[in-house]
mmCIF file of C-alpha atoms in Angstrom:
data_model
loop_
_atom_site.group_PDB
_atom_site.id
_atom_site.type_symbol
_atom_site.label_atom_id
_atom_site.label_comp_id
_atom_site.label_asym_id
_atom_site.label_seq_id
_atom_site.Cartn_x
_atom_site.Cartn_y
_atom_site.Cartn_z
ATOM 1 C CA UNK A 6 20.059 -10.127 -92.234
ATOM 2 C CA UNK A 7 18.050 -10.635 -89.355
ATOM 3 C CA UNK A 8 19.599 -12.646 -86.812
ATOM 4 C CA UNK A 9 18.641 -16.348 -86.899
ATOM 5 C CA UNK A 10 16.901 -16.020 -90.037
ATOM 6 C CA UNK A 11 17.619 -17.019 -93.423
ATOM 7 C CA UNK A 12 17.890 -14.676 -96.473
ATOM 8 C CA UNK A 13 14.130 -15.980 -97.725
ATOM 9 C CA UNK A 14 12.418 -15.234 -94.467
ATOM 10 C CA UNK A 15 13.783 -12.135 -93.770
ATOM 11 C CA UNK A 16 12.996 -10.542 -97.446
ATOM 12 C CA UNK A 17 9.516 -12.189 -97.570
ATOM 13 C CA UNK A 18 9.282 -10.017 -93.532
ATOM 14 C CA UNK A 19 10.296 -7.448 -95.325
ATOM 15 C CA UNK A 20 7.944 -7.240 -98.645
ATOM 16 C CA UNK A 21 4.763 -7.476 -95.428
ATOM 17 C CA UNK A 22 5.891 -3.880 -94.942
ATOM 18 C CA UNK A 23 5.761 -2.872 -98.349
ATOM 19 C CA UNK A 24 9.736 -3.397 -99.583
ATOM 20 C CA UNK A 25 10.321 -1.189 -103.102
ATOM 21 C CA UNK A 26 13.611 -2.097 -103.614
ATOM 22 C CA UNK A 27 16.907 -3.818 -102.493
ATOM 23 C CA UNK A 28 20.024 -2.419 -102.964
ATOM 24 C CA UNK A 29 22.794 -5.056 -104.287
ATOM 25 C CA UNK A 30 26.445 -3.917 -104.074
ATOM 26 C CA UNK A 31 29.654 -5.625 -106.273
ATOM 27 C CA UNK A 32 33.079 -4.443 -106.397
ATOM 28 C CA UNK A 33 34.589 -4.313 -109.738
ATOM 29 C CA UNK A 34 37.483 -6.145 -108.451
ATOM 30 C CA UNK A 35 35.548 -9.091 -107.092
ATOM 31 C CA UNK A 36 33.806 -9.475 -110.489
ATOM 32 C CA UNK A 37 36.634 -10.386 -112.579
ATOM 33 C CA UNK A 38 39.995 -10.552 -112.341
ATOM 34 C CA UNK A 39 43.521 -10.969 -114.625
ATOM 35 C CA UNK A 40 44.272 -14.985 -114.920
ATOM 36 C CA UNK A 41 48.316 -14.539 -115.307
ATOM 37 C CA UNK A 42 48.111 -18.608 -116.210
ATOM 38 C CA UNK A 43 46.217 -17.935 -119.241
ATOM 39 C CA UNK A 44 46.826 -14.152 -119.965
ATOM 40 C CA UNK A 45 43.206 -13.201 -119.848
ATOM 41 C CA UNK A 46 40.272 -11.744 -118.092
ATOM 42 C CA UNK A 47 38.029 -14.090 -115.782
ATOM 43 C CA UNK A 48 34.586 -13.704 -114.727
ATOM 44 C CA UNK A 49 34.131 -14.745 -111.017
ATOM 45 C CA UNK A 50 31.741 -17.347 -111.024
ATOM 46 C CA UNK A 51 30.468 -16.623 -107.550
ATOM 47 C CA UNK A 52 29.616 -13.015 -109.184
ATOM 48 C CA UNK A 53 28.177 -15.038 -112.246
ATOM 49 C CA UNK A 54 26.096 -17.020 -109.914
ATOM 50 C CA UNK A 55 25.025 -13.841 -108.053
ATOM 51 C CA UNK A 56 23.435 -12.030 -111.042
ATOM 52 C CA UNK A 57 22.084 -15.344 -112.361
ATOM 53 C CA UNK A 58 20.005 -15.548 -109.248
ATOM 54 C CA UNK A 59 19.305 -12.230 -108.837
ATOM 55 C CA UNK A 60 17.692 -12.327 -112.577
ATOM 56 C CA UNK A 61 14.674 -14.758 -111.237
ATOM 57 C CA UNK A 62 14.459 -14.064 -107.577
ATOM 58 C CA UNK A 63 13.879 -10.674 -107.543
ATOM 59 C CA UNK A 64 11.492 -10.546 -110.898
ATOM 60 C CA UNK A 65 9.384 -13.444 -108.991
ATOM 61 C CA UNK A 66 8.812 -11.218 -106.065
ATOM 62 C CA UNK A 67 8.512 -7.669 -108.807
ATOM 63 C CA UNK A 68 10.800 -6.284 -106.520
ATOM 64 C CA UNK A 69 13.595 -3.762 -108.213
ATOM 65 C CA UNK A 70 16.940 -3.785 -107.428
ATOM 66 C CA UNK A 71 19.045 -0.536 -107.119
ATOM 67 C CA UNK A 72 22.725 -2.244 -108.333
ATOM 68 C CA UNK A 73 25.776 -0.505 -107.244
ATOM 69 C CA UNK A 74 28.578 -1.417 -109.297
ATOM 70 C CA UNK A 75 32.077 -0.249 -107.491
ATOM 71 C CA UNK A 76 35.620 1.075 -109.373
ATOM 72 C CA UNK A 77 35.327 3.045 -105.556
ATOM 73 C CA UNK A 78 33.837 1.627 -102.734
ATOM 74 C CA UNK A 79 34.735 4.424 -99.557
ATOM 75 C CA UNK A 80 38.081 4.693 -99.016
ATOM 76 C CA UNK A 81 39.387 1.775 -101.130
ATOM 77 C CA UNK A 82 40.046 1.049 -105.220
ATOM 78 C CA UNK A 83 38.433 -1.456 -106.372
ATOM 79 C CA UNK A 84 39.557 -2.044 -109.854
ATOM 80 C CA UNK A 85 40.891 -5.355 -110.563
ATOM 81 C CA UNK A 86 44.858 -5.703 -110.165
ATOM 82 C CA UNK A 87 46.185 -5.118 -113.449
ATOM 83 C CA UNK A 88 44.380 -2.084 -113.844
ATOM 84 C CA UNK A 89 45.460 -0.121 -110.662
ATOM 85 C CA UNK A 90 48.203 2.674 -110.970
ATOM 86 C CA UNK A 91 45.930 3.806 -114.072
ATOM 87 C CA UNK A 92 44.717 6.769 -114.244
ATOM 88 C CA UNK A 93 40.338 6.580 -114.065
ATOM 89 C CA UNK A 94 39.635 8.184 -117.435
ATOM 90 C CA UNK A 95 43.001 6.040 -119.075
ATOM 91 C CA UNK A 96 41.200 4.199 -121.998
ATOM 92 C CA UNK A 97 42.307 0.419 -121.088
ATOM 93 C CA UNK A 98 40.086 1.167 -117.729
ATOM 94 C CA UNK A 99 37.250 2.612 -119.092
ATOM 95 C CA UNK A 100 37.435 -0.051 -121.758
ATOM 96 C CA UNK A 101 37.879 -2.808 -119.688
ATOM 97 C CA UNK A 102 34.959 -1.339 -116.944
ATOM 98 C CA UNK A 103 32.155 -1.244 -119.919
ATOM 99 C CA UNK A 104 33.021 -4.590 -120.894
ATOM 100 C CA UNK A 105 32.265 -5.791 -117.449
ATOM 101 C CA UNK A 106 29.095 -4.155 -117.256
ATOM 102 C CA UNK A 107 28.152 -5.204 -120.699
ATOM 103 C CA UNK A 108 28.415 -8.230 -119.480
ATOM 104 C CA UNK A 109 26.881 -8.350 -116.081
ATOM 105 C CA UNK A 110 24.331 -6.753 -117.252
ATOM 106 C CA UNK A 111 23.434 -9.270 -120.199
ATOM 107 C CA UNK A 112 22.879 -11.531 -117.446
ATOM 108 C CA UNK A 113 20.051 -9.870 -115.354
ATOM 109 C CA UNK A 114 17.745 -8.862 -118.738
ATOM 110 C CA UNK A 115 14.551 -9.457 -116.430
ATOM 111 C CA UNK A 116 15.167 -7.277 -113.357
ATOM 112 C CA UNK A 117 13.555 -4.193 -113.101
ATOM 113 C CA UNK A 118 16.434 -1.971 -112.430
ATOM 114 C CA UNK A 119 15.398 1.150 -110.000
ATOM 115 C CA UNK A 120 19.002 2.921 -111.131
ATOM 116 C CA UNK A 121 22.804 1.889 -111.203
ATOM 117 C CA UNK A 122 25.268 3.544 -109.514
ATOM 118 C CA UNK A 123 28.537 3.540 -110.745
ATOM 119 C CA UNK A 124 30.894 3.745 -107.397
ATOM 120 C CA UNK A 125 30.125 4.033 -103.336
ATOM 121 C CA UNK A 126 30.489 7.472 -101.072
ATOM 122 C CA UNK A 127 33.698 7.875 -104.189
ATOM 123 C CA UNK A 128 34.706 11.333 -102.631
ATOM 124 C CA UNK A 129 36.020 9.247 -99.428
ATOM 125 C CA UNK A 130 38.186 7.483 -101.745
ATOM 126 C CA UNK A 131 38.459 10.756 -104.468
ATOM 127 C CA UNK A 132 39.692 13.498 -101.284
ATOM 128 C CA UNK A 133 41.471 16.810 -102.105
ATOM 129 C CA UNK A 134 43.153 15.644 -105.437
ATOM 130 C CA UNK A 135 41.558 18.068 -107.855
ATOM 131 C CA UNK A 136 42.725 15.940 -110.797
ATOM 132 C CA UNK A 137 41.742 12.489 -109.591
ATOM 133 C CA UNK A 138 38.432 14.187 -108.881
ATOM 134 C CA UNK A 139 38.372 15.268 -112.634
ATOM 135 C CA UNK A 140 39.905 11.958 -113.901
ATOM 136 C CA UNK A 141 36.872 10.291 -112.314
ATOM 137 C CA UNK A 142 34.524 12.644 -113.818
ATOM 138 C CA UNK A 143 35.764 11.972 -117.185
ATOM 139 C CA UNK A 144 35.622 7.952 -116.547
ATOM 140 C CA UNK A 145 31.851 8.401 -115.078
ATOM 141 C CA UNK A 146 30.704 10.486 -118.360
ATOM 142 C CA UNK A 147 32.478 7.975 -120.583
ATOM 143 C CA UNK A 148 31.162 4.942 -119.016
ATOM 144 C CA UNK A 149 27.308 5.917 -118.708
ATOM 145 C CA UNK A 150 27.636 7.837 -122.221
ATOM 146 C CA UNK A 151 28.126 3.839 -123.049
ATOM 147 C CA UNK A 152 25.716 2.025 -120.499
ATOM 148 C CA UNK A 153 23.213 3.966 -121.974
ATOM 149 C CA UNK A 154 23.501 3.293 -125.747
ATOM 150 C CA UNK A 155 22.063 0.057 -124.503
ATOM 151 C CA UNK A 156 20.061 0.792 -121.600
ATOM 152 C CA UNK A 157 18.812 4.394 -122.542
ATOM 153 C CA UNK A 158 16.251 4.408 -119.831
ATOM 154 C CA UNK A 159 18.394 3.220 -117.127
ATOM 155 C CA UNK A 160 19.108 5.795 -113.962
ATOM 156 C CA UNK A 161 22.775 6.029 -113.405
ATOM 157 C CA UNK A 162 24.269 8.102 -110.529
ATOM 158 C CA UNK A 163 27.487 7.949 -108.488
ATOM 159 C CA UNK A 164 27.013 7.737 -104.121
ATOM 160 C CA UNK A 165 28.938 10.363 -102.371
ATOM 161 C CA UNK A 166 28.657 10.968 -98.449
ATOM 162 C CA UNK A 167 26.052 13.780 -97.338
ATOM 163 C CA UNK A 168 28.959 15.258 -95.179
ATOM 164 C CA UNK A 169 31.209 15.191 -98.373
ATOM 165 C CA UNK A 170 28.234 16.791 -100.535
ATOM 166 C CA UNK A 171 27.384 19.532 -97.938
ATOM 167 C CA UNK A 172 30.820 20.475 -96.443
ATOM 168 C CA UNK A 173 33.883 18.659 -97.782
ATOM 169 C CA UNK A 174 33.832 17.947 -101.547
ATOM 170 C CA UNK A 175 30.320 19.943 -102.850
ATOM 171 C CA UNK A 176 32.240 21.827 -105.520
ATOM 172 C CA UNK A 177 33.578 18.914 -106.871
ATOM 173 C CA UNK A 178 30.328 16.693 -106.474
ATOM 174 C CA UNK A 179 28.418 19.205 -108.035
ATOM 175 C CA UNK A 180 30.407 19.090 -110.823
ATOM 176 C CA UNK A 181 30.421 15.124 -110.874
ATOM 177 C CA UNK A 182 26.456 15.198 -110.470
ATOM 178 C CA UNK A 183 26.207 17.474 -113.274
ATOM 179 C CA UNK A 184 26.875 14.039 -115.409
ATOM 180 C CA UNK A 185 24.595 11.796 -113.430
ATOM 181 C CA UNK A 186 20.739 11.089 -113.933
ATOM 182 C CA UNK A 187 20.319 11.520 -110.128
ATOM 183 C CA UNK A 188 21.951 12.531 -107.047
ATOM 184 C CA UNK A 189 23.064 9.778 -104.738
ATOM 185 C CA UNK A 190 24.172 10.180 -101.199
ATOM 186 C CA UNK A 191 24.880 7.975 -97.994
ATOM 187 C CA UNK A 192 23.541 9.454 -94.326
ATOM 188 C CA UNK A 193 23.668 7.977 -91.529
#
């Protein structure tokens, strides 16, 4: 945000030079989380709050929103606690991921969603492990497969790095963006 502004002023700057889209990032682990006390899953109500608001402001100014939803966000997990030590394509994961969504998704039925991406620059996070690399393939195909019996329409990608797509990881990106809708990458 532009320093000394608020959030308000700084979009409404931004829309004067013709804004398309915002990007909105949540980590999976920040969304809900394992209550031990009651021996159940918890929405974050901060997170609930989040998508509430994001289902009015951003229709109000017909602005779409590019979501990022993140089991991977660069080089760290983000799956909720009880969930880590899993493997990515292990069923209680993928299970307990599309219920999220399901979920956070019910709650934003009037944005105009640009695309989702499931996961940020992942191959940081994914590195040399051939079989991680395919478990997360498997857990990608599974969860959009899903996301998409709903939302049929809806764009759905993964973000790698550019240097990972070009020179570290591109055989196993390539084989990762085989699954997606579109190819997402980070440069800077």
């Amino acid at each position: 945000m532009a320093q000394g502004m608020d959030y308000l002023t700084a979009f409404e700057i931004a829309q004067e030079v013709q804004l398309d889209f915002i990007s909105l990032s949540f980590s999976w682990d920040i969304m809900e989380y394992w209550n031990d006390t009651s021996a159940t899953w918890q929405w974050n109500s901060t997170a609930e709050e989040n998508f509430e608001i994001m289902d009015y402001f951003y229709p109000f100014y017909d602005v779409q929103v590019a979501l990022v939803i993140c089991p991977i966000d660069t080089n760290n997990l983000r799956i909720p606690e009880p969930l880590q030590g899993f493997n990515f394509n292990d069923s209680e994961v993928v299970t307990q991921f599309t219920r999220m969504i399901d979920y956070y998704l019910g709650l934003i039925p009037n944005v105009d969603l640009l695309c989702l991406s499931l996961g940020n620059e992942v191959d940081i996070f994914l590195g040399d492990d051939e079989v991680v690399w395919e478990q997360y393939e498997s857990f990608f195909t599974q969860v959009k497969t899903h996301i998409q019996q709903t939302y049929p329409l809806l764009v759905i990608g993964t973000k790698t790095t550019y240097e990972g797509l070009l020179y570290n990881y591109p055989d196993e990106i390539v084989a990762l963006n085989m699954h997606t809708d579109v190819i997402m990458t980070t440069y800077y």
